[in-house]
XYZ file of C-alpha atoms in Angstrom:
708
model
C -35.158 35.912 -15.117
C -31.489 36.541 -15.898
C -29.115 33.812 -17.019
C -27.198 34.162 -13.786
C -30.329 33.510 -11.716
C -31.242 30.506 -13.859
C -27.790 28.972 -13.352
C -27.956 29.655 -9.626
C -31.274 27.848 -9.330
C -29.875 24.983 -11.409
C -26.934 24.600 -9.020
C -29.254 24.564 -6.012
C -31.400 21.890 -7.655
C -28.384 19.698 -8.423
C -27.130 20.110 -4.863
C -30.481 18.994 -3.496
C -30.549 15.929 -5.743
C -27.007 15.024 -4.714
C -27.821 15.356 -1.011
C -30.985 13.308 -1.415
C -28.956 10.586 -3.152
C -26.380 10.526 -0.333
C -29.075 10.372 2.347
C -30.851 7.556 0.500
C -27.677 5.491 0.136
C -26.811 6.001 3.807
C -30.303 4.860 4.764
C -29.901 1.764 2.570
C -26.552 1.035 4.238
C -28.161 1.264 7.688
C -31.081 -0.949 6.654
C -28.632 -3.426 5.115
C -26.712 -3.595 8.371
C -29.938 -4.281 10.285
C -30.966 -6.985 7.798
C -27.531 -8.601 8.060
C -27.670 -8.676 11.869
C -31.211 -10.084 11.820
C -30.302 -12.693 9.197
C -27.205 -13.842 11.071
C -29.139 -14.098 14.333
C -31.817 -16.158 12.593
C -29.099 -18.625 11.584
C -27.806 -19.017 15.117
C -24.997 -16.461 15.231
C -23.259 -16.372 18.613
C -20.061 -15.294 20.336
C -19.630 -18.408 22.513
C -18.973 -20.523 20.589
C -17.954 -18.008 17.948
C -20.221 -18.375 14.919
C -20.851 -15.512 12.501
C -22.474 -16.875 9.317
C -20.760 -14.742 6.703
C -22.675 -16.275 3.731
C -25.942 -14.805 4.993
C -24.319 -11.387 5.302
C -22.860 -11.673 1.787
C -26.202 -12.564 0.197
C -28.062 -9.742 1.920
C -25.278 -7.273 1.110
C -25.316 -8.155 -2.602
C -29.106 -7.985 -2.857
C -29.217 -4.613 -1.140
C -26.335 -3.525 -3.365
C -28.534 -4.146 -6.400
C -31.248 -1.985 -4.817
C -28.684 0.740 -4.189
C -27.516 0.475 -7.815
C -31.044 1.012 -9.138
C -31.595 4.044 -6.908
C -28.188 5.482 -7.840
C -29.061 5.214 -11.524
C -32.373 6.968 -10.862
C -30.733 9.868 -9.022
C -27.937 10.150 -11.591
C -30.575 10.387 -14.321
C -32.214 13.248 -12.397
C -28.868 15.023 -12.165
C -28.374 14.660 -15.916
C -31.805 16.103 -16.627
C -31.181 19.143 -14.411
C -27.595 19.775 -15.498
C -26.872 23.411 -16.427
C -25.689 22.740 -19.945
C -24.500 20.209 -22.473
C -20.939 20.621 -21.265
C -21.866 19.412 -17.788
C -24.103 16.658 -19.169
C -21.266 15.423 -21.348
C -18.817 15.231 -18.448
C -21.330 13.546 -16.132
C -22.246 10.979 -18.791
C -18.597 10.321 -19.637
C -17.523 9.667 -16.045
C -20.625 7.587 -15.286
C -19.934 5.408 -18.354
C -16.318 4.843 -17.293
C -17.393 3.750 -13.811
C -20.155 1.531 -15.191
C -17.771 -0.190 -17.598
C -15.222 -0.902 -14.870
C -17.864 -2.185 -12.426
C -19.418 -4.462 -15.050
C -16.043 -5.931 -16.000
C -15.229 -6.619 -12.340
C -18.605 -8.313 -11.757
C -18.333 -10.496 -14.875
C -14.768 -11.580 -13.997
C -15.826 -12.604 -10.480
C -18.808 -14.521 -11.831
C -16.594 -16.322 -14.372
C -14.084 -17.334 -11.692
C -16.807 -18.723 -9.441
C -18.407 -20.664 -12.331
C -15.172 -22.347 -13.420
C -15.464 -26.162 -13.464
C -13.970 -27.635 -10.313
C -13.748 -24.301 -8.496
C -15.881 -25.566 -5.607
C -13.823 -28.747 -5.145
C -10.469 -26.947 -5.388
C -11.465 -24.277 -2.866
C -12.830 -26.942 -0.525
C -9.538 -28.851 -0.633
C -7.794 -25.744 0.684
C -9.602 -26.236 4.006
C -8.850 -29.959 4.331
C -7.027 -31.112 7.448
C -4.346 -33.766 7.676
C -5.688 -37.232 8.603
C -5.819 -37.859 12.335
C -4.236 -41.084 13.600
C -5.495 -42.859 16.751
C -4.270 -45.915 18.663
C -7.247 -47.626 20.314
C -6.407 -50.482 22.729
C -8.590 -53.491 23.376
C -12.040 -52.398 24.626
C -10.924 -48.783 24.223
C -13.006 -45.915 22.898
C -11.984 -42.715 21.155
C -14.485 -39.860 20.780
C -13.868 -37.024 18.322
C -16.093 -33.948 18.322
C -16.095 -31.005 15.939
C -18.352 -28.196 14.773
C -19.524 -27.659 11.213
C -19.612 -25.189 9.459
C -16.576 -23.190 10.582
C -16.762 -19.995 12.643
C -17.608 -17.888 9.570
C -19.934 -20.425 7.944
C -17.758 -20.641 4.840
C -16.361 -24.183 4.974
C -18.080 -27.320 6.245
C -17.300 -31.025 6.592
C -18.636 -32.667 3.448
C -17.265 -36.187 4.007
C -15.992 -38.252 6.938
C -13.599 -41.119 6.070
C -12.481 -43.769 8.557
C -9.773 -46.311 7.644
C -8.066 -48.979 9.759
C -4.506 -50.194 9.220
C -4.559 -52.703 12.095
C -7.375 -54.269 14.093
C -11.071 -53.510 13.809
C -13.338 -50.756 15.188
C -16.998 -49.838 15.164
C -17.880 -46.332 14.004
C -20.872 -44.278 15.168
C -21.437 -40.781 13.750
C -23.831 -38.400 15.526
C -25.183 -35.152 14.085
C -26.543 -32.841 16.796
C -27.052 -35.911 18.986
C -28.827 -37.958 16.282
C -27.176 -41.058 14.881
C -26.685 -40.701 11.130
C -24.170 -43.467 10.352
C -23.029 -46.731 11.955
C -20.508 -49.190 10.551
C -17.737 -51.640 11.408
C -14.354 -50.940 9.831
C -11.671 -53.568 9.232
C -8.319 -53.515 7.497
C -8.859 -52.834 3.794
C -12.527 -51.913 4.239
C -12.861 -48.196 5.090
C -16.126 -46.375 5.596
C -17.287 -42.975 4.421
C -20.189 -40.686 5.234
C -21.186 -37.769 2.994
C -22.535 -34.707 4.819
C -24.237 -31.658 3.359
C -24.308 -27.982 4.299
C -26.962 -27.274 6.976
C -30.161 -26.227 5.258
C -30.955 -23.665 7.967
C -27.350 -22.437 8.221
C -27.105 -23.265 11.944
C -23.936 -24.536 13.603
C -24.007 -28.329 14.045
C -22.221 -30.449 16.634
C -20.721 -33.656 15.181
C -19.426 -36.609 17.183
C -17.459 -39.572 15.810
C -17.095 -42.484 18.245
C -14.488 -45.181 17.510
C -14.688 -48.316 19.659
C -12.443 -51.365 19.712
C -14.828 -54.047 20.912
C -12.153 -56.715 21.201
C -9.001 -58.062 19.701
C -5.627 -56.417 19.268
C -5.039 -52.685 19.419
C -6.447 -50.856 16.420
C -4.741 -48.121 14.395
C -7.353 -45.783 12.930
C -7.025 -42.844 10.523
C -9.841 -40.277 10.503
C -10.092 -37.828 7.586
C -12.414 -34.827 7.453
C -12.851 -33.590 3.895
C -14.074 -30.015 3.621
C -16.337 -28.204 1.206
C -17.270 -24.569 0.699
C -20.709 -22.976 1.117
C -22.562 -24.250 -2.017
C -24.388 -21.015 -2.862
C -21.039 -19.332 -3.411
C -20.819 -21.150 -6.754
C -24.476 -20.925 -7.804
C -26.508 -18.042 -6.395
C -23.650 -15.562 -5.845
C -22.404 -15.723 -9.494
C -25.996 -15.066 -10.599
C -26.050 -11.893 -8.475
C -22.721 -10.776 -9.944
C -24.025 -11.376 -13.478
C -27.201 -9.451 -12.662
C -25.114 -6.574 -11.329
C -22.935 -6.579 -14.444
C -25.957 -6.624 -16.765
C -27.533 -3.713 -14.889
C -24.386 -1.580 -15.103
C -23.914 -2.429 -18.797
C -27.515 -1.413 -19.424
C -26.796 1.929 -17.772
C -23.692 2.283 -19.942
C -25.715 1.593 -23.102
C -28.388 4.083 -22.050
C -25.816 6.839 -21.468
C -24.017 6.388 -24.780
C -26.559 8.331 -26.963
C -26.586 11.179 -24.439
C -22.812 11.407 -24.475
C -22.684 11.474 -28.265
C -25.490 14.053 -28.501
C -23.859 16.475 -26.052
C -20.268 15.982 -27.155
C -20.406 18.401 -30.107
C -21.899 21.275 -28.121
C -19.928 20.675 -24.925
C -17.120 22.990 -23.970
C -14.866 19.992 -23.489
C -16.015 18.489 -26.758
C -14.467 21.207 -28.906
C -17.381 23.247 -30.350
C -17.830 26.259 -28.079
C -20.946 28.344 -28.517
C -21.537 30.898 -25.784
C -24.660 32.952 -25.301
C -25.136 35.765 -22.884
C -27.856 38.092 -21.825
C -27.506 41.810 -21.302
C -26.566 41.431 -17.648
C -23.834 38.781 -18.188
C -20.191 39.111 -19.062
C -17.800 36.336 -20.028
C -14.124 36.577 -19.220
C -13.369 35.130 -22.629
C -14.437 38.485 -24.089
C -11.361 39.997 -22.495
C -9.016 37.289 -23.591
C -9.162 38.300 -27.256
C -10.891 41.612 -27.967
C -10.817 42.274 -31.728
C -11.415 45.971 -31.162
C -8.731 46.322 -28.544
C -6.111 44.035 -30.033
C -6.171 45.471 -33.597
C -5.107 48.914 -34.899
C -7.897 51.497 -34.411
C -9.657 52.603 -37.588
C -9.441 56.246 -38.798
C -11.890 58.499 -37.074
C -14.732 59.930 -39.182
C -14.175 63.636 -40.085
C -16.171 66.125 -38.041
C -19.169 67.762 -39.716
C -18.333 70.908 -41.721
C -18.578 74.172 -39.784
C -21.527 76.486 -40.523
C -20.879 79.223 -43.071
C -19.407 82.389 -41.538
C -21.656 85.339 -40.871
C -21.144 88.805 -42.244
C -20.141 90.105 -38.855
C -16.709 91.528 -38.445
C -14.118 88.975 -37.891
C -13.669 88.064 -34.261
C -10.421 88.646 -32.585
C -7.983 85.909 -33.093
C -8.842 83.079 -30.788
C -6.123 81.505 -28.730
C -4.761 78.314 -29.997
C -6.851 75.344 -28.925
C -5.207 73.468 -26.134
C -4.860 69.796 -26.581
C -6.611 67.800 -23.899
C -4.269 67.041 -21.081
C -3.195 63.429 -21.081
C -2.641 62.144 -17.573
C 0.894 61.027 -17.009
C 1.294 57.272 -16.909
C 2.551 56.194 -13.520
C 5.989 54.688 -13.610
C 5.996 50.892 -13.610
C 6.318 49.332 -10.237
C 9.631 47.716 -9.660
C 9.912 44.427 -7.817
C 11.052 44.879 -4.236
C 14.648 43.926 -3.713
C 15.096 40.372 -2.417
C 15.358 40.096 1.292
C 18.786 39.120 2.519
C 19.087 35.606 3.882
C 18.890 35.664 7.650
C 18.275 32.950 10.249
C 14.659 34.127 10.405
C 14.118 33.714 6.638
C 15.605 30.203 6.657
C 13.437 29.357 9.672
C 10.365 30.579 7.804
C 11.216 28.434 4.765
C 11.803 25.407 6.932
C 8.469 25.850 8.720
C 6.680 25.939 5.361
C 8.436 22.754 4.236
C 7.727 20.994 7.529
C 4.081 22.008 7.336
C 3.800 20.458 3.856
C 5.230 17.126 5.024
C 8.862 17.556 3.895
C 10.871 17.222 7.128
C 14.136 16.316 5.363
C 14.081 19.490 3.256
C 12.990 21.519 6.284
C 15.957 20.177 8.225
C 18.354 21.576 5.604
C 16.779 25.029 5.967
C 17.137 24.893 9.747
C 20.784 23.885 9.388
C 21.356 26.945 7.192
C 19.760 29.139 9.859
C 22.103 27.676 12.487
C 25.065 28.172 10.172
C 24.313 31.891 10.192
C 23.615 31.977 13.942
C 24.872 29.014 15.942
C 22.831 30.038 19.027
C 19.494 30.702 17.282
C 17.086 28.962 19.685
C 13.988 28.857 17.369
C 16.038 26.958 14.767
C 17.126 24.379 17.357
C 13.498 23.875 18.438
C 12.373 23.501 14.827
C 15.242 21.110 14.110
C 14.103 18.923 17.017
C 10.603 18.750 15.514
C 12.027 17.809 12.088
C 14.155 15.031 13.600
C 11.108 13.723 15.474
C 9.093 13.722 12.232
C 11.898 11.709 10.568
C 11.844 9.126 13.385
C 15.169 10.213 14.944
C 14.380 10.650 18.658
C 18.056 10.732 19.629
C 18.835 13.683 17.346
C 15.657 15.461 18.480
C 16.714 15.010 22.113
C 20.163 16.453 21.349
C 18.527 19.516 19.783
C 16.327 20.073 22.844
C 19.319 19.712 25.160
C 21.223 22.255 23.076
C 18.359 24.689 23.672
C 18.412 24.097 27.431
C 22.170 24.661 27.452
C 21.518 28.104 25.896
C 18.305 28.929 27.780
C 17.649 26.751 30.842
C 14.188 28.244 31.282
C 12.909 27.328 27.832
C 9.647 25.491 28.535
C 9.179 24.021 25.072
C 12.602 22.367 25.123
C 12.225 20.845 28.592
C 8.748 19.532 27.810
C 9.843 18.121 24.439
C 12.864 16.372 25.970
C 10.682 14.815 28.659
C 8.203 13.459 26.091
C 10.987 11.874 24.025
C 12.559 10.224 27.088
C 9.166 8.827 28.114
C 8.600 7.433 24.620
C 12.092 5.860 24.722
C 11.331 4.363 28.183
C 14.385 6.038 29.686
C 12.559 6.525 32.943
C 15.244 8.032 35.187
C 16.251 10.625 32.635
C 12.563 11.273 31.916
C 11.965 11.937 35.617
C 14.773 14.511 35.671
C 13.390 16.201 32.549
C 9.863 16.262 33.984
C 11.159 17.797 37.218
C 13.031 20.472 35.220
C 9.836 21.289 33.316
C 7.821 21.466 36.543
C 10.283 23.929 38.035
C 9.348 26.259 35.200
C 5.596 25.465 35.295
C 4.765 23.981 38.715
C 0.999 24.085 38.115
C 0.913 22.285 34.759
C -1.536 19.367 35.077
C -0.154 17.542 32.033
C 3.416 17.660 33.325
C 2.287 16.324 36.695
C 0.481 13.476 34.948
C 3.635 12.718 32.933
C 5.677 12.647 36.151
C 3.211 10.174 37.633
C 3.527 7.900 34.590
C 7.308 7.925 34.902
C 7.196 7.154 38.620
C 4.820 4.232 38.010
C 7.340 2.671 35.638
C 10.089 3.220 38.192
C 8.028 1.349 40.808
C 7.565 4.421 43.017
C 3.791 4.142 43.321
C 3.358 6.373 46.389
C 5.063 9.318 44.688
C 3.169 8.593 41.470
C -0.126 8.744 43.381
C 0.836 12.137 44.788
C 1.634 13.423 41.283
C -1.686 12.161 39.900
C -3.636 13.702 42.780
C -1.899 17.054 42.225
C -2.821 16.854 38.524
C -6.449 16.072 39.401
C -6.597 19.051 41.779
C -5.574 21.315 38.899
C -7.930 19.691 36.359
C -10.786 17.866 38.165
C -12.574 17.057 34.869
C -9.792 14.824 33.528
C -11.250 11.300 33.602
C -7.959 9.783 32.448
C -6.100 11.034 35.527
C -8.895 9.852 37.808
C -8.635 6.373 36.275
C -4.877 6.362 36.836
C -5.406 7.304 40.484
C -7.732 4.330 40.974
C -5.264 1.993 39.278
C -2.331 3.293 41.310
C -4.161 2.663 44.561
C -4.278 -1.040 43.650
C -1.300 -2.918 45.148
C 0.058 -4.391 41.899
C 3.376 -5.616 43.399
C 1.476 -7.430 46.155
C -0.875 -9.046 43.628
C 2.109 -10.066 41.499
C 3.849 -11.716 44.447
C 0.724 -13.672 45.415
C 0.141 -14.734 41.801
C 3.691 -16.059 41.412
C 3.430 -18.002 44.690
C 0.103 -19.526 43.616
C 1.539 -20.515 40.231
C 4.620 -22.110 41.794
C 2.484 -24.077 44.273
C 0.234 -25.482 41.519
C -2.857 -23.385 42.279
C -3.126 -22.278 38.664
C -6.749 -21.099 38.714
C -6.051 -18.704 41.596
C -2.829 -17.534 39.956
C -4.612 -16.795 36.676
C -7.302 -14.819 38.495
C -4.656 -12.710 40.230
C -2.839 -12.078 36.962
C -6.152 -11.003 35.398
C -6.687 -8.566 38.276
C -3.303 -7.007 37.532
C -3.992 -6.804 33.796
C -7.368 -5.198 34.412
C -5.528 -2.346 36.118
C -2.425 -2.363 33.877
C -3.263 -4.012 30.518
C 0.310 -3.547 29.277
C 2.034 -5.136 32.300
C 4.373 -7.523 30.484
C 5.458 -9.255 33.705
C 1.861 -10.203 34.436
C 1.399 -11.468 30.876
C 4.562 -13.589 31.097
C 3.522 -14.961 34.514
C 0.097 -15.792 33.098
C 1.736 -17.595 30.170
C 3.890 -19.661 32.552
C 0.793 -20.603 34.588
C -1.031 -21.665 31.427
C 1.978 -23.734 30.330
C 2.201 -25.500 33.675
C -1.541 -26.151 33.550
C -1.240 -27.879 30.156
C -2.697 -25.075 28.041
C 0.070 -24.161 25.588
C -2.184 -22.329 23.121
C -3.349 -19.845 25.761
C 0.248 -19.431 26.913
C 1.383 -18.611 23.367
C -1.377 -16.002 23.049
C -0.116 -14.216 26.173
C 3.481 -14.317 24.945
C 2.469 -12.976 21.538
C 0.868 -9.986 23.286
C 4.136 -9.341 25.119
C 6.182 -9.571 21.910
C 3.794 -7.211 20.116
C 4.646 -4.591 22.752
C 8.307 -5.547 23.306
C 9.617 -7.587 20.343
C 12.925 -8.245 22.070
C 11.602 -9.396 25.463
C 13.982 -12.221 26.417
C 11.689 -13.970 28.907
C 8.826 -14.051 26.397
C 11.060 -15.416 23.632
C 12.543 -18.096 25.922
C 9.135 -19.337 27.108
C 7.747 -19.267 23.570
C 10.643 -21.345 22.288
C 10.203 -23.961 25.015
C 6.448 -24.252 24.381
C 6.910 -24.684 20.631
C 9.601 -27.306 21.293
C 7.248 -29.221 23.588
C 4.547 -29.093 20.913
C 6.937 -30.583 18.346
C 7.054 -27.495 16.129
C 10.822 -27.669 15.771
C 11.193 -25.185 12.911
C 9.254 -22.467 14.737
C 11.083 -23.197 17.992
C 14.472 -22.968 16.270
C 13.482 -19.649 14.711
C 12.595 -18.265 18.166
C 15.845 -19.470 19.782
C 17.909 -18.125 16.873
C 16.282 -14.751 17.403
C 16.896 -14.983 21.157
C 20.612 -15.797 20.916
C 20.978 -12.928 18.464
C 19.179 -10.541 20.829
C 20.790 -11.842 24.043
C 24.032 -13.682 23.207
C 24.932 -13.780 26.902
C 21.849 -15.787 27.902
C 22.946 -19.322 28.752
C 19.382 -20.747 28.645
C 18.919 -19.455 25.121
C 21.917 -21.450 23.861
C 20.769 -24.570 25.743
C 17.275 -24.273 24.236
C 18.752 -23.854 20.762
C 20.911 -26.942 21.331
C 17.911 -29.020 22.443
C 16.000 -28.129 19.274
C 18.990 -28.834 17.020
C 19.596 -32.172 18.716
C 15.962 -33.161 18.264
C 16.250 -32.246 14.576
C 19.260 -34.563 14.194
C 21.753 -31.716 13.692
C 24.167 -33.049 16.300
C 27.182 -30.941 15.312
C 25.205 -27.714 15.539
C 23.674 -28.849 18.838
C 27.111 -29.558 20.347
C 28.288 -26.131 19.249
C 25.288 -24.478 20.970
C 25.907 -26.476 24.178
C 29.579 -25.484 24.071
C 28.565 -21.811 23.854
C 26.333 -22.313 26.922
C 29.247 -23.859 28.810
C 31.436 -20.869 28.001
C 28.875 -18.680 29.733
C 28.393 -21.062 32.692
C 31.353 -23.459 32.964
C 30.688 -26.682 34.835
C 26.907 -26.634 34.481
C 25.890 -30.238 35.145
C 22.725 -30.153 33.054
C 24.547 -28.931 29.942
C 27.392 -31.414 30.484
C 24.865 -34.248 30.730
C 23.271 -33.185 27.439
C 26.670 -33.150 25.719
C 27.560 -36.573 27.127
C 24.223 -38.043 26.020
C 24.595 -36.596 22.540
C 28.153 -37.867 22.130
C 27.097 -41.273 23.426
C 24.329 -41.416 20.843
C 26.827 -40.501 18.138
C 28.992 -43.480 19.142
C 26.418 -45.913 17.767
C 27.822 -47.977 14.899
C 27.435 -46.256 11.579
C 26.014 -49.355 9.932
C 23.188 -49.524 12.502
C 22.283 -45.925 11.824
C 22.380 -46.598 8.109
C 20.038 -49.554 8.594
C 17.661 -47.339 10.567
C 17.621 -44.828 7.730
C 16.895 -47.670 5.277
C 13.611 -48.404 7.073
C 10.862 -46.360 5.466
C 9.641 -43.636 7.794
C 12.804 -43.287 9.908
C 14.649 -39.991 9.687
C 17.299 -38.312 11.854
C 14.794 -37.230 14.477
C 13.230 -40.677 14.972
C 16.616 -42.397 14.796
C 17.907 -40.138 17.564
C 14.810 -40.835 19.674
C 15.343 -44.584 19.301
C 19.018 -44.332 20.242
C 18.192 -42.108 23.201
C 15.698 -44.773 24.364
C 18.537 -47.342 24.530
C 18.260 -49.132 21.176
C 21.890 -48.995 19.996
C 22.516 -52.372 18.333
C 20.753 -54.759 16.021
C 20.167 -57.106 18.940
C 18.392 -54.369 20.893
C 15.902 -53.903 18.057
C 15.497 -57.636 17.459
C 14.730 -58.335 21.128
C 12.277 -55.435 21.445
C 8.543 -55.909 21.049
C 6.276 -53.727 18.984
C 4.757 -52.253 22.148
C 8.233 -51.393 23.495
C 9.128 -49.460 20.365
C 5.762 -47.681 20.333
C 6.623 -46.146 23.699
C 9.351 -44.139 21.969
C 8.174 -40.690 21.001
C 7.129 -40.449 17.365
C 7.066 -44.228 16.618
C 3.627 -45.479 15.457
C 2.636 -49.131 15.418
C 3.245 -49.681 11.723
C 6.784 -48.314 11.941
C 7.483 -50.355 15.096
C 6.383 -53.523 13.279
C 8.615 -52.688 10.331
C 11.617 -52.102 12.601
C 11.196 -55.388 14.484
C 10.759 -57.350 11.262
C 13.740 -55.650 9.585
C 16.267 -56.336 12.345
C 15.011 -59.861 13.094
C 15.364 -60.700 9.418
C 18.907 -59.265 9.492
C 19.918 -61.442 12.453
C 18.596 -64.739 11.034
C 21.182 -64.967 8.192
C 23.910 -63.889 10.599
C 23.185 -66.858 12.832
């Protein structure tokens, strides 16, 4: 068998081993996915409530990863054994050792981080929540429910702490309906309950019941301390260490092979080539010692035989030298082609095809410099501008083409697509009509015209365009879906939904909005109406989700920004609300409600000067507005409070500008007002807890006693 045939069979064998390795690893990946799904289901995975135990998936994935590592090493060893030469073995061993070293280092670093002292406690503290405060009146009950572990099974509640700052409560803790802890908590005597991670990994329902059996109102603080899945800091580091040891063992096993094949490998420096009689190496032609050195002197011909005694022959003609064929003249390089618009266009197309639109644009400009009416260059320039994200310049290029050749289909179609993407619907409709005059039976253009008409609110005409497109291409499922959606009376549904929302029938309104969104998922008006209905129904989180969807599609939507700012303000997230209103007044400086909303947030934050400036801007847009004037009057009235009273409020621990403003707005403007007030009266003010109300009453009553 020739050397060539041997190498060919070797390549086929290596290819088979490689394919078998790929198929095996894919099969392991599929089996791993099945094991993960089965393991998560066995631990109670569900979508409602959402619970996907990630720890189970991580453990199975790492264990199957070790199996895949062992099989990969086996197949790589087979490839090394059937390599075609030491050169290939050397390269394969070298690259495998580099990968093994990097993988081992990564595994050992992860294991070291997870085994650090205190790592579990520090990571658990990252999930801790702020203590929850509750006011429980006489004979009142407060029930707190929560699920543990979290939705991904990573963190869980490891300790429940209950402390009382006033009064007394009884505490009952239930775990999946079973009582696990009961205690009575008084001032200075908190209670704690230590919980562990569920042994079966299932989601558990916890209930904490706080009851004030009698006596004064109780102030209770509930703290939920979190922990992280325990195996993450015990079993998982062991798997990482095992993985690192396995890869280091592979590295150690490959080292002798690399050293043994390095000397004989082509890439190792010592080249020794062998060939059989039917092989030829190109290196033989690189340096040919016979060809590249001066030829040696030819051996003299053998002496002629001795002449015979015959008479001398007639003189022979002179021997002709062998004819040497004339060497063909060297080929000369063709003269460079002159620069023409076509040559610049060709260069630009090459640059655009290799992802260099800016350089291509320069070539197209040179083509137009030579011929200012060269239509192909204008079309190519439009494509380059579009690739650079300049739709306006691309549109200008297309319009230049149509001014030169009104029947150019590519230009009219390209202009229509840009106008649709820019949501310039009326101009897009004109462009689509121009394109259809050139190609009246183009199904795609008819579909585009229908899309434009839908956005213009002309549903009957849009339906006709879609039906014409379907007649030309009956197999287009997308057009058929659009026809079904267009036949739905979206404006009628919208009107009924808005009426239902305004009349307080929120459930019906939400159902109608969902019907609209099922037909038109990107209908921002339906999303905003749904958000308003959720807000009116006391569901601000759902309302914010709808508004976030709107802003993801239209970041500058004024109605969405205004509603989002109001909801955040109502939730007490003043910083986020101010950020939204700042963005809104920047986007729509002529919106009076935006300035009023900004002023409300600034006033609540205690920034009275900035709030007055925002209200003044709103009045410039709508002079005489009674609501804005009332806000200004209230704010200026609050600012008229004696400076020493404000200073005394700030001296009380826990009172800042926001709480001071709330107290003044509630009518407490003098020392006497605070001294005459009861603790319960002050607690009715927003943001004033019982402890702070007690401190305020005591502070001002103590101030008035010396004065009397």
